Each structure stands twice: as C-alpha cells, then as structure tokens.
Tab-separated table of C-alpha atoms in Angstrom:
chain	number	residue	atom	x	y	z
V	201	MET	CA	55.260	167.664	167.366
V	202	LYS	CA	53.924	171.256	167.316
V	203	ASN	CA	55.201	171.161	170.719
V	204	ALA	CA	58.866	170.303	170.747
V	205	ARG	CA	61.552	170.752	173.008
V	206	LYS	CA	63.613	173.414	172.692
V	207	THR	CA	66.830	170.633	171.440
V	208	GLY	CA	67.953	169.253	167.862
V	209	LEU	CA	71.187	167.423	166.573
V	210	PHE	CA	74.454	167.185	165.438
V	211	ILE	CA	74.681	165.904	161.750
V	212	THR	CA	78.327	164.456	161.039
V	213	GLY	CA	79.466	161.918	158.867
V	214	THR	CA	83.163	158.748	158.974
V	215	ASP	CA	83.794	160.703	156.020
V	216	THR	CA	83.650	163.826	153.266
V	217	GLY	CA	81.086	163.640	151.155
V	218	VAL	CA	78.737	160.532	152.463
V	219	GLY	CA	75.756	162.372	153.066
V	220	LYS	CA	75.257	165.224	155.883
V	221	THR	CA	73.096	167.926	153.912
V	222	PHE	CA	71.019	165.986	152.104
V	223	VAL	CA	69.656	163.909	155.260
V	224	GLY	CA	70.128	167.208	157.071
V	225	THR	CA	67.682	169.049	154.217
V	226	GLY	CA	65.871	165.854	154.655
V	227	ILE	CA	65.147	166.162	158.361
V	228	ALA	CA	64.474	170.032	158.632
V	229	ARG	CA	61.461	169.498	155.119
V	230	ALA	CA	60.186	166.507	157.838
V	231	LEU	CA	60.393	168.441	160.578
V	232	VAL	CA	58.459	171.752	159.008
V	233	ALA	CA	55.698	169.505	156.858
V	234	ALA	CA	55.060	168.724	160.458
V	235	GLY	CA	54.683	172.298	161.788
V	236	VAL	CA	57.675	172.087	163.831
V	237	ASP	CA	60.243	176.036	163.579
V	238	VAL	CA	62.847	174.235	162.847
V	239	GLY	CA	66.317	176.434	162.713
V	240	ALA	CA	69.705	175.229	161.011
V	241	MET	CA	73.052	175.943	160.911
V	242	LYS	CA	76.303	175.140	159.432
V	243	PRO	CA	79.382	176.376	161.995
V	244	ALA	CA	82.263	176.135	159.206
V	245	GLU	CA	81.787	175.596	155.532
V	246	THR	CA	85.180	175.030	152.609
V	247	GLY	CA	84.863	174.438	149.006
V	248	CYS	CA	82.758	177.959	148.582
V	249	ARG	CA	82.543	178.647	145.248
V	250	MET	CA	83.442	182.781	144.594
V	251	GLN	CA	79.735	184.746	143.204
V	252	ARG	CA	79.497	187.779	141.888
V	253	ARG	CA	82.837	188.495	144.730
V	254	LYS	CA	81.261	186.539	147.360
V	255	LEU	CA	82.314	182.709	148.502
V	256	ILE	CA	78.699	180.879	148.558
V	257	PRO	CA	78.499	177.896	150.898
V	258	ARG	CA	75.895	175.914	148.571
V	259	ASP	CA	75.084	173.341	152.272
V	260	ALA	CA	74.445	175.916	154.420
V	261	MET	CA	71.888	177.710	151.885
V	262	ASP	CA	70.225	174.312	151.055
V	263	LEU	CA	69.753	174.129	155.096
V	264	LEU	CA	68.753	177.357	155.569
V	265	MET	CA	65.829	176.710	152.804
V	266	SER	CA	64.895	173.566	153.685
V	267	SER	CA	64.483	174.909	157.482
V	268	ARG	CA	62.030	178.270	156.072
V	269	ALA	CA	64.072	180.134	158.703
V	270	GLY	CA	64.200	183.426	158.732
V	271	ASP	CA	67.659	183.978	160.492
V	272	ALA	CA	71.120	186.405	158.490
V	273	LEU	CA	73.285	183.650	156.397
V	274	ASP	CA	75.893	184.678	158.693
V	275	LEU	CA	74.748	183.350	161.671
V	276	VAL	CA	74.043	180.601	159.995
V	277	ASN	CA	77.460	180.349	158.446
V	278	PRO	CA	79.671	181.768	160.934
V	279	TYR	CA	82.478	181.042	158.865
V	280	ARG	CA	83.740	180.005	154.980
V	281	PHE	CA	86.486	179.841	152.572
V	282	ARG	CA	86.886	178.523	149.879
V	283	ALA	CA	90.061	176.534	149.712
V	284	PRO	CA	88.174	172.507	150.078
V	285	VAL	CA	89.599	171.790	152.876
V	286	ALA	CA	89.689	171.355	156.948
V	287	PRO	CA	88.722	174.705	158.622
V	288	LEU	CA	91.481	175.115	159.941
V	289	VAL	CA	93.740	174.917	156.951
V	290	ALA	CA	91.527	176.738	154.712
V	291	ALA	CA	92.122	179.424	157.529
V	292	GLU	CA	95.352	179.256	158.266
V	293	THR	CA	95.292	179.068	154.296
V	294	ASP	CA	93.546	182.598	154.013
V	295	GLY	CA	95.387	184.279	157.485
V	296	ARG	CA	92.895	183.721	159.133
V	297	THR	CA	91.428	181.774	162.757
V	298	ILE	CA	88.336	180.226	163.859
V	299	ASP	CA	87.204	181.680	167.013
V	300	MET	CA	84.747	178.841	169.121
V	301	GLY	CA	83.144	181.830	170.832
V	302	ARG	CA	81.912	183.406	168.115
V	303	ILE	CA	80.278	179.862	166.634
V	304	MET	CA	78.712	179.030	170.590
V	305	ALA	CA	77.463	182.625	170.322
V	306	ALA	CA	75.931	181.626	167.038
V	307	PHE	CA	74.935	178.612	168.150
V	308	ARG	CA	72.875	180.333	171.453
V	309	LYS	CA	71.221	182.698	169.440
V	310	LEU	CA	69.727	180.360	166.848
V	311	ARG	CA	68.621	177.855	169.383
V	312	ALA	CA	67.484	180.433	171.856
V	313	ARG	CA	64.899	180.905	168.407
V	314	HIS	CA	63.979	177.646	167.257
V	315	ASP	CA	62.182	174.600	169.050
V	316	PHE	CA	65.322	172.632	166.655
V	317	LEU	CA	67.864	173.146	165.582
V	318	ILE	CA	69.994	171.034	162.944
V	319	VAL	CA	73.397	171.725	162.927
V	320	GLU	CA	75.657	170.186	160.268
V	321	GLY	CA	79.502	169.775	160.679
V	322	ALA	CA	82.076	169.248	158.008
V	323	GLY	CA	83.778	165.729	156.756
V	324	GLY	CA	84.465	163.205	160.087
V	325	ILE	CA	83.784	163.996	164.020
V	326	MET	CA	87.868	164.870	164.220
V	327	VAL	CA	88.152	167.300	161.331
V	328	PRO	CA	89.840	170.851	162.933
V	329	LEU	CA	88.246	173.657	162.985
V	330	THR	CA	91.794	175.523	164.984
V	331	ARG	CA	94.596	174.124	166.378
V	332	ARG	CA	93.241	172.975	169.474
V	333	LYS	CA	89.445	172.347	169.177
V	334	SER	CA	88.243	169.999	166.646
V	335	TYR	CA	84.540	168.796	165.605
V	336	LEU	CA	83.851	166.084	168.867
V	337	ASP	CA	85.059	169.574	171.318
V	338	LEU	CA	82.198	171.453	169.383
V	339	ALA	CA	79.749	169.328	169.369
V	340	GLY	CA	80.541	168.333	172.753
V	341	ALA	CA	80.492	171.762	173.331
V	342	MET	CA	77.190	172.206	171.842
V	343	GLY	CA	75.479	169.635	174.223
V	344	LEU	CA	73.818	168.216	170.918
V	345	PRO	CA	72.660	164.171	170.481
V	346	VAL	CA	74.857	163.593	167.421
V	347	LEU	CA	73.545	161.743	163.997
V	348	VAL	CA	76.412	160.027	162.296
V	349	ILE	CA	76.127	159.415	158.697
V	350	ALA	CA	77.418	156.779	156.952
V	351	ARG	CA	78.527	155.318	152.938
V	352	PRO	CA	77.545	151.858	151.503
V	353	ASP	CA	80.293	150.256	150.781
V	354	LEU	CA	83.303	147.988	151.909
V	355	GLY	CA	85.573	149.985	154.912
V	356	THR	CA	82.261	151.793	156.420
V	357	ILE	CA	82.054	149.633	159.163
V	358	ASN	CA	85.476	150.792	160.964
V	359	HIS	CA	85.314	154.024	159.858
V	360	THR	CA	81.671	154.169	161.573
V	361	VAL	CA	83.279	151.923	164.576
V	362	LEU	CA	85.719	154.755	165.114
V	363	THR	CA	83.028	157.251	165.039
V	364	VAL	CA	81.024	155.761	167.245
V	365	MET	CA	83.654	155.585	170.210
V	366	ALA	CA	85.264	158.886	169.667
V	367	LEU	CA	81.465	160.493	170.473
V	368	ARG	CA	81.197	157.759	173.982
V	369	SER	CA	85.348	159.277	175.105
V	370	ARG	CA	83.241	162.847	175.263
V	371	ASN	CA	80.034	160.999	176.879
V	372	ILE	CA	78.094	162.295	173.742
V	373	ALA	CA	75.250	160.777	173.032
V	374	VAL	CA	75.244	159.439	169.636
V	375	SER	CA	71.444	158.942	168.183
V	376	GLY	CA	71.230	157.029	165.561
V	377	ILE	CA	73.866	155.972	162.139
V	378	VAL	CA	72.589	156.539	158.730
V	379	VAL	CA	73.579	154.395	156.527
V	380	ASN	CA	73.646	156.838	152.902
V	381	SER	CA	73.509	154.702	148.850
V	382	ALA	CA	70.883	157.648	148.278
V	383	ARG	CA	73.117	158.210	145.609
V	384	LYS	CA	75.166	155.654	144.633
V	385	PRO	CA	73.784	152.710	143.473
V	386	LEU	CA	76.325	150.312	144.589
V	387	GLN	CA	75.777	146.770	145.423
V	388	GLY	CA	77.424	143.317	147.085
V	389	LEU	CA	77.508	141.998	149.801
V	390	ALA	CA	79.475	144.726	151.782
V	391	VAL	CA	76.687	147.118	151.370
V	392	ARG	CA	73.656	144.240	152.378
V	393	THR	CA	75.280	143.408	155.838
V	394	ASN	CA	76.969	146.889	157.058
V	395	PRO	CA	74.113	148.415	158.314
V	396	ASP	CA	73.644	145.514	160.596
V	397	ILE	CA	76.662	144.446	161.585
V	398	LEU	CA	77.133	147.976	162.432
V	399	GLU	CA	74.123	148.053	164.787
V	400	ARG	CA	75.062	144.672	166.548
V	401	ILE	CA	79.014	146.181	167.022
V	402	THR	CA	77.379	149.853	168.699
V	403	GLY	CA	74.406	148.991	169.674
V	404	ILE	CA	73.128	152.071	168.117
V	405	PRO	CA	70.341	151.985	166.137
V	406	VAL	CA	70.829	152.125	162.288
V	407	PHE	CA	68.672	153.655	159.247
V	408	ALA	CA	70.025	152.023	155.340
V	409	VAL	CA	69.038	154.827	153.474
V	410	PRO	CA	68.307	152.966	149.538
V	411	TYR	CA	69.112	154.426	146.103
V	412	GLY	CA	66.724	157.010	144.897
V	413	CYS	CA	65.265	157.524	148.251
V	414	CYS	CA	64.066	161.295	148.868
V	415	ASP	CA	61.554	160.516	152.102
V	416	LEU	CA	62.963	160.172	155.158
V	417	GLY	CA	59.959	159.769	156.791
V	418	PRO	CA	60.680	156.569	158.437
V	419	LEU	CA	64.097	157.792	159.904
V	420	ILE	CA	62.072	160.188	161.098
V	421	ARG	CA	60.346	157.712	163.173
V	422	LEU	CA	63.153	156.149	164.199
V	423	LEU	CA	64.564	159.460	166.516
V	424	ARG	CA	61.698	159.327	167.968
V	425	GLN	CA	62.064	156.312	169.418
V	426	THR	CA	65.690	156.916	170.134
V	427	SER	CA	63.446	160.423	171.521
V	428	ALA	CA	66.564	162.159	169.411
V	429	ILE	CA	63.886	164.063	168.063
C-alpha cells in the first residue's frame, strides 16, 4: 500500500446520521497505519457550532485529524454553516451562495498532494448544494468511486437501492455498501437480513459493521478486492 495510486473515495449516505464520518475516519486511520499518504475533504458542513466567533466543522476536523494531513482547514472544508439543514438552504439562510468551482479547485489541490483522498458528502447523494447542483453532480465531477453508508434497520433497502440507482444513472462507480450498526444495538429480522438482501439486489459488495466495532480493517480488505483502494 505504500505505492498507492492517486485515487480516493467519495463517501455518501442514505440519510443523515448514518455514520459517514465514522467510516471515513476509520478508513483514513487504517490507511495511514499502512503507510498511505491520505488527504480528506468535507466540501460543505452544516450544523456547525459557534466557538469564539468561529464556526467549528466537527466532521471536517475529525477527518483531517484522522488523515494526519497538514492541510489548511479552509481547503479541507471550503464551506461551513450554522443551520443544520441542506447546504443550499443553509447558504440561502445566510445570504450566501456555494461556488462549485471553488469546491473543485480545493479538490484538485488536495488530490494532487495526496495518494488517497477521502471526500465526505452531507446527508444523502441527492442533497442540494446549489439551486442546480447536488452531491450527485459533485461526485460525478470528482470522478471518485462512491462508498454508500446505510442504516441497518427497516426502510434501508428502499433508501439504499434508490441511492445506488441514482449513482448508476450517472455511470458513477459504487465500490461498496456499508450497513452501519456500530453505535446502534438494533435487533430484528430486518437488521439481520438487510445486508444479504442489499447485496443480492444491487450486486454490490456489502459490509455490515457490528455494534461496538471500531476496527474497519475488514472493510479495507473488501475495498481492496473491488479495487477501490
């Protein structure tokens, strides 16, 4: 892994709060431990807390620390907002606009600096960044394979399959699906069967993160098999 090609992953979710940052930071730590030069990016973060008159993008900072990269926070996270809503809505609430060109310029700089770049979206793939562009457009422009993070319980089949369909409609490669139960000790028939059903329906490798898990080494091995890493 020390000679990893310059590539990366775009991490999206089927919803908000499904564990994108948990997975992203876990992958970053595992790759750094393997000797890979990792960069991280969170193009827009909402729901930031105000501290000493500055907005603190917690997810972006966690990704940056996990990657151990020395990049400027404004490059890793070009846009941050206080309102916990979609970036388009948060920007309009603040009387601002999001410039996709600015995001892509930061992306190109980070990708040139690092052998592997982890980009984390906000919410799901159809969440709007501007009036005309969503994270689906951004993922397509970046050209990275996408890792879909899904919740484990009832309803996730519909949300996950629709996410995969949207990505495939733009010919965007989906490297895997992570059904994340790390912080929710959920039980039931749906929780037990969803990973297998999702893999059968989509034909995409599915990795189920069990409750309490903090080692994503097995996920790294799966992604290597799909050539995502």
